[in-house]
Each structure stands twice: as C-alpha cells, then as structure tokens.
Coordinates of C-alpha atoms in Angstrom, one line a residue:
H21 CA 21.9 -1.7 6.6
D22 CA 24.4 -0.3 8.9
R23 CA 25.5 -2.5 11.9
S24 CA 25.2 0.0 14.7
D25 CA 22.2 -1.4 16.2
G26 CA 22.9 -5.2 17.0
G27 CA 26.0 -5.6 15.2
L28 CA 26.9 -7.8 12.1
I29 CA 24.8 -10.7 12.9
T30 CA 21.3 -8.8 13.9
T31 CA 22.1 -6.7 10.6
L32 CA 22.4 -10.1 8.7
L33 CA 19.3 -11.7 10.1
E34 CA 16.8 -8.8 10.0
M35 CA 17.8 -8.5 6.3
A36 CA 16.9 -11.7 5.5
F37 CA 13.5 -11.8 7.0
A38 CA 12.6 -8.5 5.5
G39 CA 13.9 -10.1 2.4
N40 CA 12.2 -13.3 2.9
C41 CA 15.0 -15.7 1.9
G42 CA 18.2 -17.4 3.2
I43 CA 21.6 -16.9 3.1
D44 CA 25.5 -18.6 3.0
V45 CA 27.8 -16.2 5.0
D46 CA 31.9 -17.0 5.7
I47 CA 32.4 -13.8 7.9
S48 CA 36.7 -15.1 7.4
R49 CA 36.3 -14.8 4.0
G50 CA 39.1 -11.7 2.8
E51 CA 40.3 -12.2 6.1
V52 CA 43.9 -13.2 6.4
P53 CA 44.2 -15.8 8.9
S54 CA 46.1 -15.4 11.9
P55 CA 48.5 -18.3 13.4
L56 CA 47.6 -17.7 17.0
Q57 CA 43.7 -18.9 15.9
S58 CA 45.3 -22.4 16.5
S59 CA 42.0 -23.7 18.0
E60 CA 38.1 -23.5 17.6
L61 CA 37.8 -21.3 21.0
R62 CA 40.0 -18.3 19.8
V63 CA 38.4 -19.0 16.0
N64 CA 34.5 -18.7 18.2
D65 CA 36.2 -15.6 19.9
S66 CA 37.0 -14.0 16.9
A67 CA 33.9 -14.6 15.5
I68 CA 31.7 -13.3 18.3
A69 CA 33.8 -10.2 18.1
T70 CA 32.9 -10.0 14.4
L71 CA 29.4 -11.0 14.8
F72 CA 28.3 -8.4 17.4
S73 CA 30.6 -5.4 16.8
E74 CA 28.5 -2.4 16.8
E75 CA 31.4 -0.1 15.3
L76 CA 31.3 1.9 12.1
G77 CA 30.2 -0.5 9.4
L78 CA 27.8 -1.6 7.2
L79 CA 26.2 -4.4 4.9
M80 CA 25.4 -4.3 1.3
E81 CA 23.4 -7.1 -0.6
Y82 CA 23.9 -6.6 -4.2
L83 CA 23.4 -8.3 -7.6
P84 CA 26.4 -10.2 -8.7
D85 CA 26.8 -8.5 -12.1
K86 CA 27.4 -5.3 -9.9
E87 CA 30.4 -6.8 -7.9
N88 CA 32.9 -5.5 -9.9
E89 CA 31.9 -1.7 -10.5
I90 CA 30.8 -1.4 -6.8
I91 CA 34.3 -3.1 -5.3
S92 CA 36.1 -0.6 -8.0
I93 CA 34.2 2.6 -6.3
L94 CA 35.6 0.9 -3.1
E95 CA 38.9 0.5 -4.0
K96 CA 39.4 3.8 -5.6
S97 CA 37.9 5.9 -2.4
S98 CA 40.2 3.4 0.1
A99 CA 37.3 1.9 1.5
P100 CA 37.9 -1.2 3.7
Y101 CA 35.7 -3.9 2.5
Q102 CA 35.4 -7.7 2.4
V103 CA 32.9 -10.1 0.5
I104 CA 31.6 -12.2 3.0
G105 CA 28.4 -14.4 1.1
T106 CA 25.5 -14.9 -1.0
T107 CA 21.9 -14.5 -0.8
L108 CA 20.0 -18.0 -1.2
R109 CA 16.0 -18.5 -2.1
E110 CA 16.5 -21.1 0.3
K111 CA 15.2 -20.0 3.7
R112 CA 17.7 -21.0 5.3
I113 CA 20.3 -19.0 7.7
N114 CA 24.3 -20.6 7.3
I115 CA 26.9 -18.7 9.1
S116 CA 30.5 -20.1 9.3
H117 CA 34.2 -19.3 10.2
R118 CA 37.3 -20.9 9.1
T119 CA 40.4 -21.3 11.3
H120 CA 43.7 -20.7 9.9
N121 CA 44.1 -24.2 8.8
S122 CA 40.9 -23.2 6.6
K123 CA 38.7 -25.8 8.4
L124 CA 35.1 -24.7 8.1
I125 CA 33.4 -23.9 11.4
T126 CA 29.4 -23.6 11.3
L127 CA 28.5 -20.7 13.9
L128 CA 24.5 -20.8 12.7
N129 CA 22.6 -22.8 10.5
E130 CA 18.9 -22.7 11.1
D131 CA 15.5 -22.4 9.2
M132 CA 15.4 -18.6 8.5
R133 CA 11.3 -19.0 9.4
T134 CA 12.2 -20.4 12.6
L135 CA 14.4 -17.4 13.6
R136 CA 11.9 -15.0 12.5
S137 CA 9.0 -16.3 14.2
I138 CA 11.7 -16.1 17.0
W139 CA 12.3 -12.6 16.4
E140 CA 8.8 -11.8 16.1
E141 CA 7.5 -13.1 19.3
T142 CA 7.7 -9.7 21.3
S143 CA 5.5 -8.0 18.8
Y144 CA 2.9 -11.1 18.4
Q145 CA 2.5 -10.9 22.4
L146 CA 2.1 -7.4 22.2
E147 CA -0.6 -7.4 19.5
R148 CA -2.3 -10.5 21.5
L149 CA -3.0 -7.6 24.0
Q150 CA -3.4 -4.4 21.8
A151 CA -5.9 -5.7 19.1
N152 CA -8.0 -8.9 18.6
P153 CA -6.2 -11.8 19.5
D154 CA -7.7 -14.3 17.1
C155 CA -6.3 -11.5 14.1
A156 CA -3.1 -11.9 16.0
E157 CA -2.7 -15.5 15.7
E158 CA -3.8 -15.5 12.4
E159 CA -1.4 -13.3 11.2
K160 CA 1.4 -15.0 13.2
K161 CA 0.3 -18.0 11.2
N162 CA -0.2 -16.6 7.6
I163 CA 3.1 -15.0 7.5
Y164 CA 5.3 -18.0 9.0
N165 CA 5.7 -19.1 5.4
R166 CA 4.6 -16.9 2.9
K167 CA 6.2 -16.5 -0.6
G168 CA 5.5 -12.3 -0.6
P169 CA 3.5 -10.5 -3.1
Q170 CA 3.2 -11.3 -6.6
H171 CA 2.4 -8.3 -8.6
I172 CA 0.6 -8.5 -11.9
L173 CA 0.5 -5.7 -14.6
S174 CA -1.7 -6.2 -17.5
F175 CA -1.5 -2.8 -18.8
S176 CA 1.5 -0.5 -20.2
A177 CA 2.6 2.8 -19.1
P178 CA -0.4 5.3 -20.8
K179 CA 0.6 8.1 -23.0
I180 CA 0.9 11.6 -20.9
V181 CA -1.9 13.8 -21.8
N182 CA -1.1 16.9 -23.6
P183 CA -1.8 20.5 -21.9
V184 CA -4.5 22.3 -23.1
S185 CA -5.4 25.8 -22.9
K186 CA -8.3 25.1 -20.5
P187 CA -8.0 21.8 -18.6
P188 CA -10.9 20.0 -16.8
R189 CA -11.0 21.6 -13.1
V190 CA -11.5 18.7 -10.3
A191 CA -12.5 19.8 -6.7
I192 CA -10.4 18.4 -4.1
I193 CA -12.9 18.1 -1.2
R194 CA -11.9 18.2 2.4
E195 CA -13.1 19.0 5.8
E196 CA -11.7 19.8 9.6
G197 CA -8.9 16.6 10.5
S198 CA -8.6 15.8 6.8
N199 CA -5.7 14.5 5.2
S200 CA -4.1 13.8 1.8
D201 CA -5.6 16.2 0.2
R202 CA -1.8 17.3 -1.4
E203 CA -1.2 14.2 -2.6
M204 CA -4.5 13.9 -4.4
T205 CA -3.9 17.4 -5.6
S206 CA -0.7 16.1 -7.0
A207 CA -1.9 12.9 -8.4
F208 CA -4.8 14.7 -10.5
Y209 CA -2.3 17.5 -11.3
Q210 CA 0.1 15.0 -13.0
A211 CA -2.9 13.5 -15.0
G212 CA -3.7 16.9 -16.6
F213 CA -6.3 18.6 -14.3
E214 CA -6.7 22.1 -13.0
T215 CA -6.9 21.0 -9.2
W216 CA -9.0 23.4 -6.8
D217 CA -8.7 22.9 -3.0
V218 CA -12.3 23.0 -1.5
T219 CA -13.3 23.2 2.3
M220 CA -17.0 22.3 3.2
T221 CA -16.6 26.0 4.9
D222 CA -16.1 27.3 1.4
F223 CA -20.0 25.6 0.4
L224 CA -21.6 26.5 3.4
E225 CA -20.4 30.8 3.0
G226 CA -21.5 30.4 -0.5
R227 CA -17.7 30.6 -2.1
V228 CA -17.5 28.0 -4.4
S229 CA -20.1 26.3 -6.8
L230 CA -19.6 22.6 -8.2
A231 CA -21.3 23.5 -11.6
G232 CA -17.9 24.6 -13.1
F233 CA -16.4 21.2 -11.8
N234 CA -16.3 17.8 -13.7
G235 CA -14.5 16.1 -11.3
L236 CA -14.5 16.1 -7.1
A237 CA -13.0 14.1 -4.8
F238 CA -13.2 13.6 -1.2
V239 CA -10.2 12.9 0.6
G240 CA -8.8 10.7 3.4
G241 CA -8.5 11.4 6.9
F242 CA -10.7 11.9 10.2
S243 CA -12.8 14.5 9.2
Y244 CA -14.4 16.5 12.3
A245 CA -12.1 14.1 14.2
D246 CA -14.8 11.3 13.6
V247 CA -16.7 11.3 17.1
L248 CA -19.7 10.3 15.7
D249 CA -18.2 7.5 13.9
S250 CA -16.1 7.7 10.5
A251 CA -17.6 10.3 8.1
K252 CA -21.0 11.0 9.7
G253 CA -20.0 14.4 10.8
W254 CA -19.1 15.0 7.4
A255 CA -22.1 13.1 5.9
G256 CA -23.8 15.3 7.8
V257 CA -23.0 18.5 7.0
I258 CA -23.9 18.0 3.5
R259 CA -27.2 15.8 4.0
F260 CA -28.9 18.1 6.9
N261 CA -28.3 21.2 4.7
K262 CA -30.3 21.5 2.0
E263 CA -29.0 23.7 -0.8
I264 CA -25.5 22.1 -0.2
W265 CA -27.4 18.5 -0.4
D266 CA -29.0 20.2 -3.6
E267 CA -25.6 20.8 -4.7
F268 CA -23.9 17.5 -4.6
Q269 CA -27.2 15.7 -5.7
K270 CA -27.0 17.9 -9.0
F271 CA -23.5 16.8 -9.7
Y272 CA -23.9 13.4 -9.1
S273 CA -27.0 13.3 -11.5
R274 CA -25.0 14.9 -14.5
K275 CA -23.7 13.0 -16.9
D276 CA -20.2 14.8 -17.3
T277 CA -19.0 14.3 -14.0
F278 CA -17.2 11.5 -11.8
S279 CA -16.4 11.8 -8.2
L280 CA -13.7 9.6 -6.4
G281 CA -13.6 9.1 -2.6
V282 CA -10.7 7.9 -0.8
C283 CA -10.5 6.1 2.6
N284 CA -12.6 8.8 4.8
G285 CA -14.2 10.0 1.7
C286 CA -14.9 6.4 0.7
Q287 CA -16.6 6.2 3.9
L288 CA -18.3 9.3 2.8
M289 CA -19.8 8.2 -0.5
A290 CA -21.5 5.3 1.0
L291 CA -22.8 7.5 3.8
L292 CA -24.4 9.6 1.0
G293 CA -25.6 6.9 -0.8
W294 CA -23.3 7.8 -4.1
V295 CA -21.8 3.6 -4.0
P296 CA -23.2 1.1 -4.7
W297 CA -26.6 3.0 -6.3
Q298 CA -28.9 5.8 -4.8
G299 CA -32.1 5.0 -3.1
I300 CA -31.0 2.3 -0.6
E301 CA -32.9 2.5 2.8
N302 CA -30.2 3.7 5.4
S303 CA -30.9 0.7 7.4
I304 CA -29.4 -1.8 5.3
Q305 CA -27.0 1.3 2.9
P306 CA -23.5 -0.3 2.7
R307 CA -20.8 1.2 4.4
F308 CA -17.7 0.6 6.2
I309 CA -17.3 0.0 9.9
H310 CA -14.7 -1.3 12.4
N311 CA -12.0 -3.1 11.2
V312 CA -12.2 -7.0 12.8
S313 CA -8.6 -6.5 14.2
G314 CA -10.0 -3.6 16.8
R315 CA -7.4 -1.5 15.7
F316 CA -5.9 1.3 13.0
E317 CA -4.2 -0.7 10.3
S318 CA -1.6 1.1 8.4
R319 CA 0.0 -1.5 5.8
F320 CA 1.1 -1.9 2.0
A321 CA -1.3 -4.7 0.9
T322 CA -2.1 -6.1 -2.4
V323 CA -5.4 -5.8 -4.1
K324 CA -6.6 -6.7 -7.5
V325 CA -8.7 -4.9 -10.0
L326 CA -11.4 -6.9 -11.2
Q327 CA -14.0 -6.0 -14.7
S328 CA -16.3 -3.3 -13.8
P329 CA -17.7 -0.2 -15.1
A330 CA -15.6 2.1 -13.3
I331 CA -14.3 4.5 -15.7
I332 CA -11.5 5.0 -13.2
L333 CA -10.1 1.5 -13.9
K334 CA -10.5 1.1 -17.5
G335 CA -7.7 -1.0 -18.6
M336 CA -6.3 -1.8 -15.3
E337 CA -8.7 -5.1 -15.1
G338 CA -6.4 -8.4 -13.8
S339 CA -3.4 -6.2 -12.5
S340 CA -2.4 -6.9 -9.0
L341 CA -0.7 -4.1 -7.4
G342 CA 0.9 -2.9 -4.0
I343 CA -1.1 0.1 -2.3
W344 CA -1.2 1.4 1.0
V345 CA -4.0 0.7 3.6
A346 CA -4.7 3.5 6.7
H347 CA -7.8 3.0 8.3
G348 CA -9.3 2.2 11.6
E349 CA -12.8 1.5 10.0
G350 CA -12.4 0.0 6.7
R351 CA -14.2 -2.9 6.6
A352 CA -16.9 -2.8 4.2
Y353 CA -20.5 -4.4 5.7
F354 CA -23.5 -5.0 3.7
P355 CA -26.6 -5.2 6.2
D356 CA -28.6 -6.9 3.1
E357 CA -27.1 -10.0 1.8
N358 CA -29.5 -9.3 -1.2
I359 CA -27.4 -6.4 -1.7
L360 CA -24.3 -7.7 -1.9
K361 CA -25.0 -10.1 -4.3
R362 CA -26.0 -7.2 -6.6
I363 CA -22.9 -6.1 -5.9
E364 CA -21.0 -8.7 -6.9
T365 CA -23.6 -9.9 -10.2
E366 CA -23.1 -6.2 -11.5
N367 CA -19.8 -6.0 -11.1
L368 CA -19.5 -3.2 -8.6
A369 CA -17.0 -4.3 -6.1
P370 CA -14.1 -3.8 -8.7
V371 CA -11.3 -3.9 -6.7
R372 CA -10.4 -6.7 -3.5
Y373 CA -7.8 -7.6 -1.1
V374 CA -5.6 -10.9 -2.3
D375 CA -2.9 -13.0 -0.9
D376 CA 0.2 -13.8 -1.9
D377 CA -1.4 -16.4 -4.6
N378 CA -3.2 -12.9 -6.1
E379 CA -6.7 -15.2 -5.0
I380 CA -9.2 -12.7 -3.1
T381 CA -8.6 -13.6 0.6
M382 CA -10.9 -13.0 3.9
K383 CA -7.1 -13.9 5.8
Y384 CA -6.0 -11.4 8.3
P385 CA -3.6 -9.7 7.6
F386 CA -3.8 -9.8 3.6
N387 CA -7.4 -8.6 3.9
P388 CA -6.1 -5.6 6.6
N389 CA -9.9 -4.9 7.9
G390 CA -11.9 -8.2 7.3
S391 CA -14.1 -6.9 4.3
S392 CA -16.8 -9.3 2.9
S393 CA -15.3 -11.2 -0.2
G394 CA -12.1 -8.9 0.2
I395 CA -14.1 -5.7 -0.8
A396 CA -11.8 -2.8 -1.3
A397 CA -13.8 -0.5 -2.9
L398 CA -17.1 0.1 -4.8
C399 CA -18.4 1.8 -7.8
S400 CA -22.1 3.3 -9.2
P401 CA -23.8 1.0 -12.1
D402 CA -22.9 3.8 -14.5
G403 CA -19.3 3.8 -13.5
R404 CA -18.5 7.6 -12.9
H405 CA -18.7 7.2 -9.2
F406 CA -15.8 5.4 -6.9
A407 CA -15.0 4.7 -3.8
I408 CA -12.1 2.9 -2.5
M409 CA -11.0 2.1 1.1
P410 CA -6.9 1.8 0.1
H411 CA -4.9 4.9 -1.0
P412 CA -4.2 5.2 -4.7
E413 CA -2.8 8.9 -4.7
R414 CA -0.2 7.9 -1.8
T415 CA 1.0 5.3 -4.1
F416 CA 0.8 7.1 -7.1
L417 CA 4.9 7.5 -7.3
K418 CA 7.5 4.8 -7.2
W419 CA 9.2 6.1 -4.5
Q420 CA 6.2 5.9 -2.4
W421 CA 6.1 2.2 -2.8
P422 CA 8.0 -0.1 0.5
W423 CA 8.6 -2.2 -2.1
M424 CA 8.2 -3.1 -5.4
P425 CA 9.3 -5.6 -7.9
E426 CA 11.3 -5.0 -11.1
N427 CA 8.0 -5.4 -13.6
I428 CA 6.8 -2.2 -11.5
R429 CA 10.0 -0.8 -11.1
A430 CA 10.5 -0.6 -15.2
Y431 CA 6.6 0.6 -15.9
G432 CA 7.1 3.7 -18.0
N433 CA 10.9 3.8 -18.4
N434 CA 13.6 3.9 -15.7
S435 CA 13.5 7.6 -15.3
S436 CA 9.9 7.5 -15.1
Q437 CA 8.6 8.2 -11.5
A438 CA 4.7 7.3 -12.0
S439 CA 3.6 3.9 -11.1
P440 CA 0.9 2.1 -12.5
W441 CA -1.8 4.0 -9.7
L442 CA -1.6 7.0 -12.4
K443 CA -3.2 5.4 -14.8
M444 CA -6.1 5.5 -12.5
F445 CA -6.1 9.5 -12.8
Q446 CA -5.5 9.4 -16.1
N447 CA -8.3 7.6 -17.1
A448 CA -10.2 9.9 -15.4
R449 CA -8.7 12.6 -17.5
E450 CA -9.4 11.0 -20.6
W451 CA -13.2 10.1 -20.0
V452 CA -13.4 14.0 -19.5
D453 CA -12.0 14.9 -22.6
K454 CA -14.3 12.3 -24.7
T455 CA -17.7 13.1 -22.7
V456 CA -17.4 16.8 -22.1
V457 CA -17.6 19.2 -25.4
T458 CA -15.4 21.7 -24.5
D459 CA -15.4 25.7 -25.7

C-alpha cells in the first residue's frame, strides 16, 4: 500500500482495518538515533514527520519466512527499506518511537475496532441518509467486532472434461440492458460447452431455436432498464408471445435440458414460473423484490450450499464460499407461507446467505437484501432448473475474488486459475454427458 494519501499512519491503519487485525510498530526500528533528539518533544516532531509524510514510499506486509528473500531483493536493487513491526491477531494498534537513549515512547495505543469505527463514521452517516437507516444501524453493529468470513470447501478440484468432437451447446440469452453475458460464456466454455450468444430478437425474428440446445442461461443486468420492475419486461416478451412461450416451455419440459438464471435471469425464471415449480398462481408466485436496504447492493457475500436436487450443485454441499452480489431487487419474497414451507421441506432453496460463523442469517449486511431464511437461490424439484441471485460466473476465477483464504487459494493447484465455482458449470457438463445420447 503506498503512503501517498495520508502518510504512513493512514496506510498502517487502513491495512489493519482491512485485515481485521492489530499491529505493533516501532517507527524508529532500523534508524540511526540522532544525538539531537534529546527530548520527547524532538522525538515527537520526528515521529509526526515520519507518520504523516506523503513522499514516495510504500508499506509491505509479508509472511516471516519471506523476510530474507524480500530484503535480498531490496538490497540488490539498492532500495532503502526499514522493518518497522509485526501484525497481531489481537485487534490493537500500538505505534511507538525510541529516543537516542533507547527510551520507548508510545505514540498510539488503541483498540483497532474503536479506530475503525471512527474511520467509518462518515460512511455510516451517509448511509443513514441514502439507505434504510435501520440497515445502517444494523451494519454498524454487526461489523464492529466481526471475525471475517470462514470459507469451507467440501470438495476437491474436479477433473477437466476432455474436449469432444461435438460438445454440448448452451445458449447464453441476453436482452437490451443485460450484462455478465461474457463472464457466463467464459464459465461455460471453460467447462467444455459450445456457447452461443443469443438475444431475444433472435427468437422474435425466428433466427434461432432451442431445439438444438441442452442448456440455456439467462444472464444478469437490467433487461429493458427494468422500468416495469425487475425482469418484468423480459418476462413479458416471452410470456405474451405464443410462439416464443411455447418454444421455452418445450425446452423446460424436455428431460435432456437444464437452465440457469443469475441475478436478472434469476428474477426472470421466477416470473416465468420455472422455479420453484410450475403451476403456481401469479398472485402467490415466489419472486425477488426490492432489497430491505432500499438501495443497490454490490458486496462480496458468503453463501452456503445445502443438500438439494440441483444437478448444478452436485458434490458442493456443505461448502461456504465467497460470491459477488450486485442487485437492487434481490430479496426472495414468498407471498404464501405454505409454498415457502414446501420449498424448505423439499430442499429447493439450496444456497443461503450466512454470517461469519457460517450460520444462515437474516442479519445485514451478511444477508444483503433481507431474503426470507437467507435464501439466495431456488431450484426445480427435478433439479434441472436453477436460479441464483448472486453471481457465480463473476467468481469462477481466482483473481475475481477480492479476498481468498488459503484453502481456496490452494484449490486445484497453485497454477490453476479456476475457483471452486467452476465446479458448478462442470457439473452441468457432466450431467449432460451422462444424460444425453450423442451421435
């Protein structure tokens, strides 16, 4: 982290805040004491200059076993450096300085959580004005002493599927305002599919048919700008055009097909009645509505995969993984409590938001939208059709994760760029290979 904005003290604090840890720093370590520094006043003057200077410089945190290697590189390049302290598990900030006679003077000794709360106060006050103030209060309380995500990986890296002369085809379906279609295409391509970019205009003008596809994916975004509420415009194009509706219904009913809807596509699948099952009256159809916070939520959340019939989640049960959320209307809403009870009884809500203890939660911001029972996804009873509000396609590569624990970092092997979410797409490919009779 460079020190150009706020100096060394700001850099130290921001790194501790983000790392959810403490630090023990002696900024005079490695310095040659000056005999002119004969008083605490002079020492403090020197310390202030050191702590607040915004001149060229950076702060590096590293594992102890890497210290000799790092110092060797710096010395080889004649780069000046100074080892100033250590990271602490205890959430305390201790910054000190020594006089010329080695007397240690404490400059700052404070609870990291208290300092972080002060640092976040401006954001908190803005959130009270911009979002549901109850959510702002809840977030302030819940993140004050959080321990951080505890990701669990219940499966090993799947084998890469060998390419075949005629790979199964998946339609990546988008509309005006959609996004993440390229990420979705990439994820399915990496899993061994032949991916097709298909728009609703292609269906309207009769240029494409779903007859030749084994899979389809409805992508995220803001279809038709969502001016009629999330995905209602998109759903209308399908439901109110008999030929297109029949085309999609025929695809849904075939036993050799699967579908995936993410974010806006998740909302669409609910409005089409594809999840949790068909035949529910429109008035009591589960759907996704405005977040309780009253605003668009873009966060790296943690979700847990539960036992379910979902083919796309096979072997992932028990895992708790990080995933991006990006939605303004992602709250799973169930107008009929009996339908929610049936969903939970039949394990048709297989992905849930969890807190830092991996417990299903309604607490904000761990549950970013207020979904009932922490529900982040729904699937059909036969497991072929799956709708999820967070974005696995935006998290299937390791570099897409803003933070990653060592067990996830070591997934596959050190050179593998795939994250555990790739297994979801590979599951779809393996299911097609076992289900579909190829030529």
